[in-house]
CSV table of C-alpha atoms in Angstrom, one decimal:
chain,number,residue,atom,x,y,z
A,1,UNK,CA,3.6,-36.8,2.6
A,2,UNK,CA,4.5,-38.0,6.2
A,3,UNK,CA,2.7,-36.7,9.0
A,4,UNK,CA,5.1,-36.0,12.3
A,5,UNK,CA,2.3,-33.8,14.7
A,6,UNK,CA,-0.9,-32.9,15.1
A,7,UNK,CA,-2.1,-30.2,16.9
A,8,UNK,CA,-5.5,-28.3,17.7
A,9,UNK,CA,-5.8,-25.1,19.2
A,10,UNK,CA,-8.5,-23.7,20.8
A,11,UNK,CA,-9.9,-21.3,18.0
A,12,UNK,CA,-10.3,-24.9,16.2
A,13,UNK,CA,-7.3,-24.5,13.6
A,14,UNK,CA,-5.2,-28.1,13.7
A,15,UNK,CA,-1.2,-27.8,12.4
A,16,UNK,CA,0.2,-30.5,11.1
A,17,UNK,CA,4.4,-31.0,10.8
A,18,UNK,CA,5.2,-32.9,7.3
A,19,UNK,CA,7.9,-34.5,5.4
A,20,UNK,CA,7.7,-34.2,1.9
A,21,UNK,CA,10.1,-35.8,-0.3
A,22,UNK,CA,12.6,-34.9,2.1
A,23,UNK,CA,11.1,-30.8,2.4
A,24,UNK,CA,9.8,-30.4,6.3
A,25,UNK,CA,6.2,-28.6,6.0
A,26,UNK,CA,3.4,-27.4,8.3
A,27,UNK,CA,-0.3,-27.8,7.2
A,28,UNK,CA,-2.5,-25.3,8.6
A,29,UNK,CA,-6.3,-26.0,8.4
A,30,UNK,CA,-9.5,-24.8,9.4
A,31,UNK,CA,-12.0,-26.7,12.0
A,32,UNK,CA,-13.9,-27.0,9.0
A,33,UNK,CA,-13.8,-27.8,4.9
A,34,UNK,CA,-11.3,-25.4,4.3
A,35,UNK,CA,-12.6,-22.9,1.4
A,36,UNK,CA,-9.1,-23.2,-0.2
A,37,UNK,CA,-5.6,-23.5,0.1
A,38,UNK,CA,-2.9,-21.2,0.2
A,39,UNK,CA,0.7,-22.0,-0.6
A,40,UNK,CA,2.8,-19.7,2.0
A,41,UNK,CA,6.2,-19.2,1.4
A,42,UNK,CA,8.8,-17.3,3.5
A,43,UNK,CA,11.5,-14.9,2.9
A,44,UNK,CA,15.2,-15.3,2.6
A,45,UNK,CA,16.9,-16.1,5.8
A,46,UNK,CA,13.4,-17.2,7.6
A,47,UNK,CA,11.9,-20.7,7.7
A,48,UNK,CA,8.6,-22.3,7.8
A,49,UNK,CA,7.4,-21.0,11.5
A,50,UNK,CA,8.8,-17.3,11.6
A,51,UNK,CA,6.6,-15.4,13.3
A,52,UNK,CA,5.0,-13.9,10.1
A,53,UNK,CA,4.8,-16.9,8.4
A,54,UNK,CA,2.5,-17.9,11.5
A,55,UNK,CA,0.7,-14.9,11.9
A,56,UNK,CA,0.0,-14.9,8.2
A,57,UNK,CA,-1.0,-19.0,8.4
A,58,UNK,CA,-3.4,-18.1,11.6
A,59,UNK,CA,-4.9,-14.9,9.5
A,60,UNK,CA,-5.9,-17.2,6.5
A,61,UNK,CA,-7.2,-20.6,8.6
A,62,UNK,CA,-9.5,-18.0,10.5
A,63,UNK,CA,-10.4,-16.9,7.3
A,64,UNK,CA,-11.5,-20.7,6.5
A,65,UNK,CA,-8.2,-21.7,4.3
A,66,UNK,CA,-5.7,-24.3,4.7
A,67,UNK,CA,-2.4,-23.3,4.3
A,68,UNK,CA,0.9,-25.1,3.7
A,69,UNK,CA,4.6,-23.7,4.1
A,70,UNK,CA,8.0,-24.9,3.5
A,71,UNK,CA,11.1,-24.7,4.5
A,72,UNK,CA,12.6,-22.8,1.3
A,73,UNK,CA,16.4,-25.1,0.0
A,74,UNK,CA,18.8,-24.0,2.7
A,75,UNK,CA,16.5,-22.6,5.3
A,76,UNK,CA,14.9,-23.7,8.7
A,77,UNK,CA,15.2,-27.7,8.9
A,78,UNK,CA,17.3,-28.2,6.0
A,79,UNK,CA,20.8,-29.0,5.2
A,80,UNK,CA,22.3,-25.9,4.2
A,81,UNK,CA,24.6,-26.1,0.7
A,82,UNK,CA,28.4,-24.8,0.3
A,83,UNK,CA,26.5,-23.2,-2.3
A,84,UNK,CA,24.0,-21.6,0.1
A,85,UNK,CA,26.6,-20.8,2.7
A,86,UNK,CA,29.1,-18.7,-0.1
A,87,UNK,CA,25.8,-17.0,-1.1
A,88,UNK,CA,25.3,-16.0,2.7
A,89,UNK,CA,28.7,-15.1,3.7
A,90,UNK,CA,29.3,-13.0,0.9
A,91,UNK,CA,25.4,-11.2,0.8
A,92,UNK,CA,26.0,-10.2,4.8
A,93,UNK,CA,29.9,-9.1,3.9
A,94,UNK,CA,28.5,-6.7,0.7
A,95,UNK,CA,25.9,-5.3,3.3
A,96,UNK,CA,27.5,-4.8,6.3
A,97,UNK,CA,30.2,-2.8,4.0
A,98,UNK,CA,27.4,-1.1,2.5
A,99,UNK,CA,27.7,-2.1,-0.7
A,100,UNK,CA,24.9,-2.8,-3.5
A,101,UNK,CA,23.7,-6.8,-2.9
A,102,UNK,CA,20.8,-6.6,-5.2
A,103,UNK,CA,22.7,-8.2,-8.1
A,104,UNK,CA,23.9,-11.6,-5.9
A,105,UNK,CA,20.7,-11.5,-3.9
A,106,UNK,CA,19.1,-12.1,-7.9
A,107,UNK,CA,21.6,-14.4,-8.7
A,108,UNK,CA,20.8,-16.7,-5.2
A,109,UNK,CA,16.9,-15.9,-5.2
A,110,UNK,CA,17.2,-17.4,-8.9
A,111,UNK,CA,18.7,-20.3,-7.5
A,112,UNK,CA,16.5,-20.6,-5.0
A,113,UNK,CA,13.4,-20.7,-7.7
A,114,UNK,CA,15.1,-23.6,-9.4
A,115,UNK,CA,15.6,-25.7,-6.4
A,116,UNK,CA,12.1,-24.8,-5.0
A,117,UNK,CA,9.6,-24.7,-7.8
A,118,UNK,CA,9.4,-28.6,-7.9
A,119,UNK,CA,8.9,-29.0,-5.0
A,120,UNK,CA,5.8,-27.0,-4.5
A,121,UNK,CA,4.0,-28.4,-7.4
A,122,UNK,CA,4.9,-32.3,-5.6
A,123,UNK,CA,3.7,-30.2,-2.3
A,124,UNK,CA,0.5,-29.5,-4.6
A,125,UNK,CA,0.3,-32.9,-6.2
A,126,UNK,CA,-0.5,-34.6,-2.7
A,127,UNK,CA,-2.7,-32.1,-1.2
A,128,UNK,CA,-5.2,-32.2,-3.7
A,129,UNK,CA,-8.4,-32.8,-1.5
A,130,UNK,CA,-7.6,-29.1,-0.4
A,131,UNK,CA,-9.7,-27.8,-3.2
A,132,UNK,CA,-9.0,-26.4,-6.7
A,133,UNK,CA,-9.0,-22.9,-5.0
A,134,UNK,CA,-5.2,-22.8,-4.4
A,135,UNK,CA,-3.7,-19.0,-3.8
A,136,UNK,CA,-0.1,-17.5,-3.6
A,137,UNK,CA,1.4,-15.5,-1.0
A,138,UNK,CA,5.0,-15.3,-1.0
A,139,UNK,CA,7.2,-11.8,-0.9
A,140,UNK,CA,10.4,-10.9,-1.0
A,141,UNK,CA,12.6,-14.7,-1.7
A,142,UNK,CA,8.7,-15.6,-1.3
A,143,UNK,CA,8.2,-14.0,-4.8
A,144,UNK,CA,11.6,-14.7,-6.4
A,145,UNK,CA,10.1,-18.5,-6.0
A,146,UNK,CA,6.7,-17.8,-6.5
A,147,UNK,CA,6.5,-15.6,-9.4
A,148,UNK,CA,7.9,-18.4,-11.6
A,149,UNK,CA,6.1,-20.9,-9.8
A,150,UNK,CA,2.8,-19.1,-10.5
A,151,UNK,CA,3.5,-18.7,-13.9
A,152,UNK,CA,4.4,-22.6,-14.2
A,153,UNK,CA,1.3,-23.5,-12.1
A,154,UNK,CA,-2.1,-23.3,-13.9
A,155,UNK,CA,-3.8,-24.8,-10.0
A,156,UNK,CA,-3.0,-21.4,-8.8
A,157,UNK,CA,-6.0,-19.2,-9.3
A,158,UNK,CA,-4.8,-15.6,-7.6
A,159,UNK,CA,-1.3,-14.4,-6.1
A,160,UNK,CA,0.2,-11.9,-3.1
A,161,UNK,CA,3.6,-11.0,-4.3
A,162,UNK,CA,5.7,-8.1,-3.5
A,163,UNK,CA,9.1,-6.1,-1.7
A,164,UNK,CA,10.9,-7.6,-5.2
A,165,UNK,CA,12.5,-5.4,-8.2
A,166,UNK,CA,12.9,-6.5,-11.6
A,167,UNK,CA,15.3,-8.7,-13.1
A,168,UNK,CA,15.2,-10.6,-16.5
A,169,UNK,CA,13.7,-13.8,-15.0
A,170,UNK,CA,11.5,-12.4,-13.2
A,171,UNK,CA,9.7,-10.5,-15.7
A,172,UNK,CA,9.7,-12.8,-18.3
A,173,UNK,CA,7.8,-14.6,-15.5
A,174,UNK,CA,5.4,-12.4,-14.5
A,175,UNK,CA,4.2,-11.9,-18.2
A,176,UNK,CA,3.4,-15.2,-18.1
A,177,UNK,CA,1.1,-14.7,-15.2
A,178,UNK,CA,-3.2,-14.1,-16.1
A,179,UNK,CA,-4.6,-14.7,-12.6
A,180,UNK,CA,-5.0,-12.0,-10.2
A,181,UNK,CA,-2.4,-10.4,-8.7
A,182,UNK,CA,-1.6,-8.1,-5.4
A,183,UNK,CA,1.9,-6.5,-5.2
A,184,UNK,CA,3.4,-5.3,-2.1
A,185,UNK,CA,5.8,-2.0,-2.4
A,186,UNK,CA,7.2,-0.6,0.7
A,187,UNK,CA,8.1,3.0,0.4
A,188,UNK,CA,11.2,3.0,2.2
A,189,UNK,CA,12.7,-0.7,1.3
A,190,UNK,CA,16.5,-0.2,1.2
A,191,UNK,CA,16.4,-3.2,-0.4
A,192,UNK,CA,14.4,-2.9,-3.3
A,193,UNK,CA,13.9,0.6,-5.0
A,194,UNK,CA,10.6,1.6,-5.8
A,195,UNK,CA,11.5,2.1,-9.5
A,196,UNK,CA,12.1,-2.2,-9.7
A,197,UNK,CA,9.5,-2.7,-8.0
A,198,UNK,CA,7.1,-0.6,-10.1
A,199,UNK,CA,9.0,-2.1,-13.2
A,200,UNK,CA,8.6,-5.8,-12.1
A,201,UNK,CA,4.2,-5.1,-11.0
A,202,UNK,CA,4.1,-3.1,-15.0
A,203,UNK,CA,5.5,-6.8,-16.4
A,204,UNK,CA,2.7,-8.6,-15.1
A,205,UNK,CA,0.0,-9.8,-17.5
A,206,UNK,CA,-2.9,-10.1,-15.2
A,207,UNK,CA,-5.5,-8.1,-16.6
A,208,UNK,CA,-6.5,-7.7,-12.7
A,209,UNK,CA,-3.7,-6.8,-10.4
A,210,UNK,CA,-3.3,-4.2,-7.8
A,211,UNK,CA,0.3,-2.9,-6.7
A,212,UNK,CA,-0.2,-0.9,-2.8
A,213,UNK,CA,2.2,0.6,-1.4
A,214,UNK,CA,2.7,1.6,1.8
A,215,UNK,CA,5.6,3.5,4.1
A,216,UNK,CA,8.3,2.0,5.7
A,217,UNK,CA,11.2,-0.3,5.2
A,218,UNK,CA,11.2,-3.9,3.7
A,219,UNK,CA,10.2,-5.7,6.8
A,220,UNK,CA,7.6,-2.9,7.4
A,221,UNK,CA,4.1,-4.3,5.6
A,222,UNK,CA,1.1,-2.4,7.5
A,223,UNK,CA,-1.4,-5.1,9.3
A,224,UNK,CA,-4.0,-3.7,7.2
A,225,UNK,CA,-2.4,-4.9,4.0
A,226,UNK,CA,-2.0,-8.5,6.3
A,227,UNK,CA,-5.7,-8.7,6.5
A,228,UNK,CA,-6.4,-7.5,3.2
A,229,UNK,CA,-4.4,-10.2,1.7
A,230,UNK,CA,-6.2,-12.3,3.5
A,231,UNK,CA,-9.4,-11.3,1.9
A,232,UNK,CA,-7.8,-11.0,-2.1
A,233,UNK,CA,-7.0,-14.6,-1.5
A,234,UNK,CA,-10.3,-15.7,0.0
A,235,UNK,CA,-12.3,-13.6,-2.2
Y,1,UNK,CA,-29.9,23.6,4.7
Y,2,UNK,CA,-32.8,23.7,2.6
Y,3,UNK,CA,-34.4,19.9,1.5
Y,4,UNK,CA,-36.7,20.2,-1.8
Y,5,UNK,CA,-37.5,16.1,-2.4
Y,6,UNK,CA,-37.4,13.4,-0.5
Y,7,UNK,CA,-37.0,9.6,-2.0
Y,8,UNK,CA,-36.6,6.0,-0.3
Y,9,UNK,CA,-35.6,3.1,-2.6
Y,10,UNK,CA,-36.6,-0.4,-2.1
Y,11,UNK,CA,-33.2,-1.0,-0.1
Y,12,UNK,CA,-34.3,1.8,2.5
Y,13,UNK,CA,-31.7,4.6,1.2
Y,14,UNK,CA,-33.2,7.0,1.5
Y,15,UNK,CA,-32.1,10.2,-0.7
Y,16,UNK,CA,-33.0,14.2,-0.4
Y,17,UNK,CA,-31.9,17.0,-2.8
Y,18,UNK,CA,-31.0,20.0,-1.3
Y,19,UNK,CA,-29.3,23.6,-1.7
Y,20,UNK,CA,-27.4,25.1,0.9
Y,21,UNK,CA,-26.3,28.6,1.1
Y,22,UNK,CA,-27.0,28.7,-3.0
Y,23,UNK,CA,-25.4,25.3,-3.4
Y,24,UNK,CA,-27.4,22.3,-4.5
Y,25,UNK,CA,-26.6,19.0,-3.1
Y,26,UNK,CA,-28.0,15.3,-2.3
Y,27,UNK,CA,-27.8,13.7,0.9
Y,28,UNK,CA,-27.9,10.0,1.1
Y,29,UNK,CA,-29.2,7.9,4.3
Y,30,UNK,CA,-29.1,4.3,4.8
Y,31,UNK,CA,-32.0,2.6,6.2
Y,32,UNK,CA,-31.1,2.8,9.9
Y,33,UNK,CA,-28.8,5.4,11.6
Y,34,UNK,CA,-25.5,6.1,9.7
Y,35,UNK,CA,-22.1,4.6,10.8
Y,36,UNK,CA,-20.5,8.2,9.6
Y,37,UNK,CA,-20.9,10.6,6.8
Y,38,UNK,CA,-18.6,10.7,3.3
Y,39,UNK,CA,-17.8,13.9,1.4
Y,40,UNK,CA,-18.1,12.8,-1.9
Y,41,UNK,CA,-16.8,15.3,-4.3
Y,42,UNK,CA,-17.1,14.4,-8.6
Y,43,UNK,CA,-14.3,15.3,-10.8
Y,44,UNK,CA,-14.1,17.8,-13.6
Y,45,UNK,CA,-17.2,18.3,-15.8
Y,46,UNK,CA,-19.1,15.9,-13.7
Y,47,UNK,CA,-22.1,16.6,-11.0
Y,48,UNK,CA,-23.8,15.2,-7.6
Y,49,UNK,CA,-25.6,13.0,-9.6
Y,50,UNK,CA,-23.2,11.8,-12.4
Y,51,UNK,CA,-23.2,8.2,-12.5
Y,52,UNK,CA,-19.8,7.5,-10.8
Y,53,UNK,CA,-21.5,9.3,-7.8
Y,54,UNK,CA,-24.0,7.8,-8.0
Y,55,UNK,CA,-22.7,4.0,-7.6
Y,56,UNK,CA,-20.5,5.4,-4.8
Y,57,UNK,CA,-23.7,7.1,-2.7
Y,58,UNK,CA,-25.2,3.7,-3.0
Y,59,UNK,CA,-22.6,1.6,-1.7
Y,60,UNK,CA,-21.6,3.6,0.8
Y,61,UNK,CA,-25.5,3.7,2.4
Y,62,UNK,CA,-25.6,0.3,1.3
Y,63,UNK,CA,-22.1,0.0,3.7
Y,64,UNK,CA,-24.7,2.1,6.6
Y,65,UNK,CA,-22.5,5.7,5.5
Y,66,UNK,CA,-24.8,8.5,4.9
Y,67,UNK,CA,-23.3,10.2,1.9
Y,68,UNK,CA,-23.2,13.8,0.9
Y,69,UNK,CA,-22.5,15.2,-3.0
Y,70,UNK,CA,-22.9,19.1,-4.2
Y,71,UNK,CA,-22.4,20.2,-7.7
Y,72,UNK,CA,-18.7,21.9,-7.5
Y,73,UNK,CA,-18.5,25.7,-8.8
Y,74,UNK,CA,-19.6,25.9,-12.3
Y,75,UNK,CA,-20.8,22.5,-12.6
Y,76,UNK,CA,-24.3,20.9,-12.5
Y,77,UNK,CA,-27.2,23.1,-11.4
Y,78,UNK,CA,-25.0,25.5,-10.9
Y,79,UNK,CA,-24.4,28.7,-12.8
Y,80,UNK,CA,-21.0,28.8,-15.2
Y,81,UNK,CA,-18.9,32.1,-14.6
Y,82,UNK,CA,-17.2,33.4,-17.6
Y,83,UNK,CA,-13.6,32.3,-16.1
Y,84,UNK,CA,-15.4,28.7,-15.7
Y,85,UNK,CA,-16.4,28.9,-19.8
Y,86,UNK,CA,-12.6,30.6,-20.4
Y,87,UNK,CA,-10.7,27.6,-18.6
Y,88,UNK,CA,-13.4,24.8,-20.2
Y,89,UNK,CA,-12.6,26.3,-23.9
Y,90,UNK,CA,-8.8,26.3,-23.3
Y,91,UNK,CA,-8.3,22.7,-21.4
Y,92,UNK,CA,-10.9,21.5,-24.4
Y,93,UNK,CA,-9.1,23.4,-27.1
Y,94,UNK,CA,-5.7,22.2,-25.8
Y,95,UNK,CA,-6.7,18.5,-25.7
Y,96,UNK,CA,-7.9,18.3,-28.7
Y,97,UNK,CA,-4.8,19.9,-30.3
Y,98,UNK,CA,-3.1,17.0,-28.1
Y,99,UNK,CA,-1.0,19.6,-26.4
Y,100,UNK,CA,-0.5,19.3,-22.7
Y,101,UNK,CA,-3.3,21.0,-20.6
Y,102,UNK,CA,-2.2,20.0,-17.1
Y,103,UNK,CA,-0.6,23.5,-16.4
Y,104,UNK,CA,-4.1,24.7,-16.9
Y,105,UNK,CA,-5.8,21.9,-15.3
Y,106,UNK,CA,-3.8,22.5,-11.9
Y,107,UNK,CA,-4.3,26.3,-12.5
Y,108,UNK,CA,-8.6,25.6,-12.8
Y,109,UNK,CA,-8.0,23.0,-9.9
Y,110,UNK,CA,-6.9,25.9,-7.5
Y,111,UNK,CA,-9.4,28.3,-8.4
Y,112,UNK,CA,-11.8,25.3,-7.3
Y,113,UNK,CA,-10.8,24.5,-4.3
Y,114,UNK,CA,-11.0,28.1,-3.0
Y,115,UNK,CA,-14.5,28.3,-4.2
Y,116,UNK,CA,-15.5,25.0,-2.5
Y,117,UNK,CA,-13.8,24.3,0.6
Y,118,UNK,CA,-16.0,27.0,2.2
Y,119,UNK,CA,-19.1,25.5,0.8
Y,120,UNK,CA,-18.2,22.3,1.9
Y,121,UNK,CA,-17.1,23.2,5.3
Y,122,UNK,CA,-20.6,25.0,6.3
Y,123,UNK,CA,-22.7,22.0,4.7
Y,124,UNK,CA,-20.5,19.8,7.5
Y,125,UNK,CA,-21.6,22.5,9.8
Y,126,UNK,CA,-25.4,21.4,9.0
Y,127,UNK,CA,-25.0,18.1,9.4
Y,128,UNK,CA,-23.9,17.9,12.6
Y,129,UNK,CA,-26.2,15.0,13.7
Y,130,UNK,CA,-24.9,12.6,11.2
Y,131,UNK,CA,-21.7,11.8,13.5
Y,132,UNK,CA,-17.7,12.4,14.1
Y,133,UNK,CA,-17.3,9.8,11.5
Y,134,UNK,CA,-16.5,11.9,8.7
Y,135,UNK,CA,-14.5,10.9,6.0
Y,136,UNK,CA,-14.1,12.2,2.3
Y,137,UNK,CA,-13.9,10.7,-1.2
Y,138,UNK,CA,-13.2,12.1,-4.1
Y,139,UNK,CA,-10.5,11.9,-7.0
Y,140,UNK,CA,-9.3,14.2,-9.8
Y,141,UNK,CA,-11.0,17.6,-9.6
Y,142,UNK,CA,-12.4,16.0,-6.5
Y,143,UNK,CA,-8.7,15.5,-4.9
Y,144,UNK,CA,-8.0,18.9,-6.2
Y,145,UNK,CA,-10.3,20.5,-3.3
Y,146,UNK,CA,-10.6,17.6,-1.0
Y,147,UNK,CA,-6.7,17.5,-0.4
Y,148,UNK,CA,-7.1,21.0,1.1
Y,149,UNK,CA,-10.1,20.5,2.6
Y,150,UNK,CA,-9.4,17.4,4.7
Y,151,UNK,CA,-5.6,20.0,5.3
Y,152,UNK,CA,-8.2,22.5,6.7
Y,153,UNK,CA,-10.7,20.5,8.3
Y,154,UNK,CA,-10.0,18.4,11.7
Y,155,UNK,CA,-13.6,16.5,11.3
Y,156,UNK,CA,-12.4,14.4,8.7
Y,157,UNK,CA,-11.0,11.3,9.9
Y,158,UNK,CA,-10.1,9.7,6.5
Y,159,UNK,CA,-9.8,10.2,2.6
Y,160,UNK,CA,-9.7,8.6,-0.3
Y,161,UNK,CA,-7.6,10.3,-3.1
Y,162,UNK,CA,-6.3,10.3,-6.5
Y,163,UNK,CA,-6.1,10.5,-10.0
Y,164,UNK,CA,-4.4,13.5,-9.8
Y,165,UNK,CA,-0.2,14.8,-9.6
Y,166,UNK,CA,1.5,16.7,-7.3
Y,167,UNK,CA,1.8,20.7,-7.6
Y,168,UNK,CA,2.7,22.9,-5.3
Y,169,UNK,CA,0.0,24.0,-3.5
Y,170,UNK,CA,-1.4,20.0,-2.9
Y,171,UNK,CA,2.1,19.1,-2.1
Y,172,UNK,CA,1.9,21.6,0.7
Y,173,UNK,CA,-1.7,20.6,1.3
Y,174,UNK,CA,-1.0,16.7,2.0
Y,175,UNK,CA,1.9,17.8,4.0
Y,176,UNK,CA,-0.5,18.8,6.4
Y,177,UNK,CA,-2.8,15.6,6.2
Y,178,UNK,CA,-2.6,13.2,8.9
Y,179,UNK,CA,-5.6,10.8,9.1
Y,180,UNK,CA,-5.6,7.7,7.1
Y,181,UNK,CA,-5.4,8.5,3.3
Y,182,UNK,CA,-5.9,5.6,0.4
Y,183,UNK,CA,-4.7,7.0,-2.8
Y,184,UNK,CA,-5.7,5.9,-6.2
Y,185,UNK,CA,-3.6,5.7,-9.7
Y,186,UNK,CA,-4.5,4.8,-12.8
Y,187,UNK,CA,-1.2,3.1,-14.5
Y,188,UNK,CA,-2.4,4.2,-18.0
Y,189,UNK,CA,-4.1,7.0,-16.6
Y,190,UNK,CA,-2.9,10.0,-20.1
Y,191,UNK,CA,-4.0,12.8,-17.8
Y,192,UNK,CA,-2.2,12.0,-15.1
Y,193,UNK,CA,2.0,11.0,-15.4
Y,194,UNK,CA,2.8,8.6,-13.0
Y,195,UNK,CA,5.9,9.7,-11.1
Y,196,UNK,CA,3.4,13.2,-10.9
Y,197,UNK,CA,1.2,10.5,-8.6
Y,198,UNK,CA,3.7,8.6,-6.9
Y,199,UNK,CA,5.2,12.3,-6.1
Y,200,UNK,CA,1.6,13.8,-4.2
Y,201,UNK,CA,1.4,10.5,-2.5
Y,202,UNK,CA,4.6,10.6,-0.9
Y,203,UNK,CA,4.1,14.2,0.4
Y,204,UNK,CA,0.8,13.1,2.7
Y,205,UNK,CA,2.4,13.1,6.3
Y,206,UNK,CA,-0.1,10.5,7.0
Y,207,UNK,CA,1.0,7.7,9.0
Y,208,UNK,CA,-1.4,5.2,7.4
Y,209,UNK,CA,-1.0,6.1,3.5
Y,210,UNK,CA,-1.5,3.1,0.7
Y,211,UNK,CA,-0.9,3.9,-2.8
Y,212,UNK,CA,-3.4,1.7,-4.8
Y,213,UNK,CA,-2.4,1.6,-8.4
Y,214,UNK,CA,-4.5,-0.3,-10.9
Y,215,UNK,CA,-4.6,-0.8,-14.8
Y,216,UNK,CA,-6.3,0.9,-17.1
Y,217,UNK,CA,-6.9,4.9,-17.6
Y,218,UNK,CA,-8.0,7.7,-15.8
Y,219,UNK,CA,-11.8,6.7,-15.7
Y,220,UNK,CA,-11.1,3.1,-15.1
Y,221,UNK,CA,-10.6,2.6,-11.5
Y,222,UNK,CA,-11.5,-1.1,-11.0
Y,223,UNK,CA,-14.8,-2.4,-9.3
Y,224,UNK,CA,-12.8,-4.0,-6.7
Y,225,UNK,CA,-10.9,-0.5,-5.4
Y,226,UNK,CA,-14.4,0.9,-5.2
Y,227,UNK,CA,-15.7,-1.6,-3.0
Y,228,UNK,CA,-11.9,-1.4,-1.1
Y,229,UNK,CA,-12.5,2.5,-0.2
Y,230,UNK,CA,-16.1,1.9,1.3
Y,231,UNK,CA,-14.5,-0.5,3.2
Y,232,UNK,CA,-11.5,1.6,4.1
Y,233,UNK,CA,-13.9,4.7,5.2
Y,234,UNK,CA,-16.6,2.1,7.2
Y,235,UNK,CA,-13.8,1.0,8.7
């Protein structure tokens, strides 16, 4: 893991740019032994700093955890595929004609879970000083990578996933998954109906897990569910 | 408003019985003066001092709420009408012949809520010093006359629900509820279909609505959502 910045802002919270195997990072921690780490990951089309994705790192280091995102295969930093380009062209074409592209958007998000599982357990490998108190929060492309990821990764003790439906992957994942588990549903996500959702937080094996949903569309999660995240994962 | 004992525990709650216009209740204090004041209404068969409502007086004083519970309408203390014995032999006598009592359930509910709201309304009208915080909490039969009540009743500024379907007259009840609702559901919950949940939820017209469904059945609402809706109502 090669460092490439430092900062420190006033409320004490340093960021740190990486390179990781080739996978462009930030690290996020708190002006003190951070009480865990969480493992952020961003949604399809956004990248390592999106505005959420910094909102959500800021929420968690003032909560005292470190937190680490990636740019996901194809995204922010990185070299985008052929591959990822067709799978781009041709989900904006199917939506702008107002067609369904839930069945290529599962088809690239699996993809995506391939290419990026690997390299968040290396991610995990070399950040191990972090603590053995390493959390989840990933929706949308954030949980079609994460849900297999958590299932695969026995260092992750509690997960945030959510604004994802079912598919056969996915659930055969999530039944693999013990640990806590919050699931995000938006009421009115055009892109996920609330019956897939429903169907993919019923698949999960965690004996504890909580589904809340909330109006509005996909992009539309409340600030209250922001900050209770927050606390699931620091709890 | 008519006190008949007075108690302080160890912690400082203190705790009075009292009967109101023929309607015996208990009012909770915390130690210091109270942040706001929760309606706490028990479900079906239960009373003000069952141990659910118990637990929930204590962590809300605990939270600095005062807390207010009264036996509902043929429950308690309280004297049993013959229509209360008629619908308590049928919805038992149903059950236990596995048949489906929620017609008769919903049909009990109503006749509930027009007995209580009234009682509740004018014990809020006797405890006026305890704030403009008011919020309410109560699921199943508790839902069943609360959803109305908070309809009717502009001092309440937030509710916790659930554990119960949509019927008509709720639906048209929580169309008329705009402060802050949390809802609860029980995924396994054999008195209470799902989509019947999902289905009341989406009729509050409350801006600020979360749907917090959990595993398990209808009496097994997790420790961590009971801690969650003394947060939401403190809040």
């Amino acid at each position: 893991m090669r460092f490439t910045s430092h900062t420190t802002s006033a409320d004490g919270i340093t960021e740190r740019d990486f390179v990781h195997d080739g996978v462009p990072g930030v690290l996020w921690t708190p002006g003190h032994d951070p009480a865990g780490l969480v493992l952020s990951a961003h949604g399809g089309g956004r990248h390592k700093r999106a505005p959420g994705i910094l909102a959500r790192a800021h929420r968690c280091a003032a909560a005292g955890l470190a937190v680490v995102a990636l740019d996901a295969p194809g995204h922010g930093d990185r070299v985008r595929t052929a591959e990822d380009e067709r799978f781009a062209i041709e989900i904006r074409s199917r939506m702008a004609a107002g067609q369904d592209a839930g069945a290529l958007v599962a088809e690239y998000n699996a993809l995506q879970a391939s290419r990026a599982i690997p390299e968040w357990r290396s991610v995990l490998d070399a950040l191990p000083a972090l603590g053995d108190r390493v959390g989840f929060w990933g929706v949308s492309m954030g949980s079609a990578l994460g849900i297999p990821l958590v299932a695969a990764e026995p260092r992750v003790r509690a997960a945030v996933f959510g604004l994802i439906g079912a598919t056969g992957p996915l659930v055969r994942a999530a039944a693999a998954i013990t640990v806590p588990v919050r699931f995000l549903l938006q009421c009115d996500d055009r892109l996920v109906a609330r019956d897939a959702g429903l169907a993919l937080f019923d698949a999960f094996a965690a004996p504890r897990k909580s589904l809340h949903a909330n109006p509005g569309g996909h992009g539309d999660v409340p600030e209250h569910e922001l900050a209770g995240a927050v606390t699931f994962l620091a709890g």
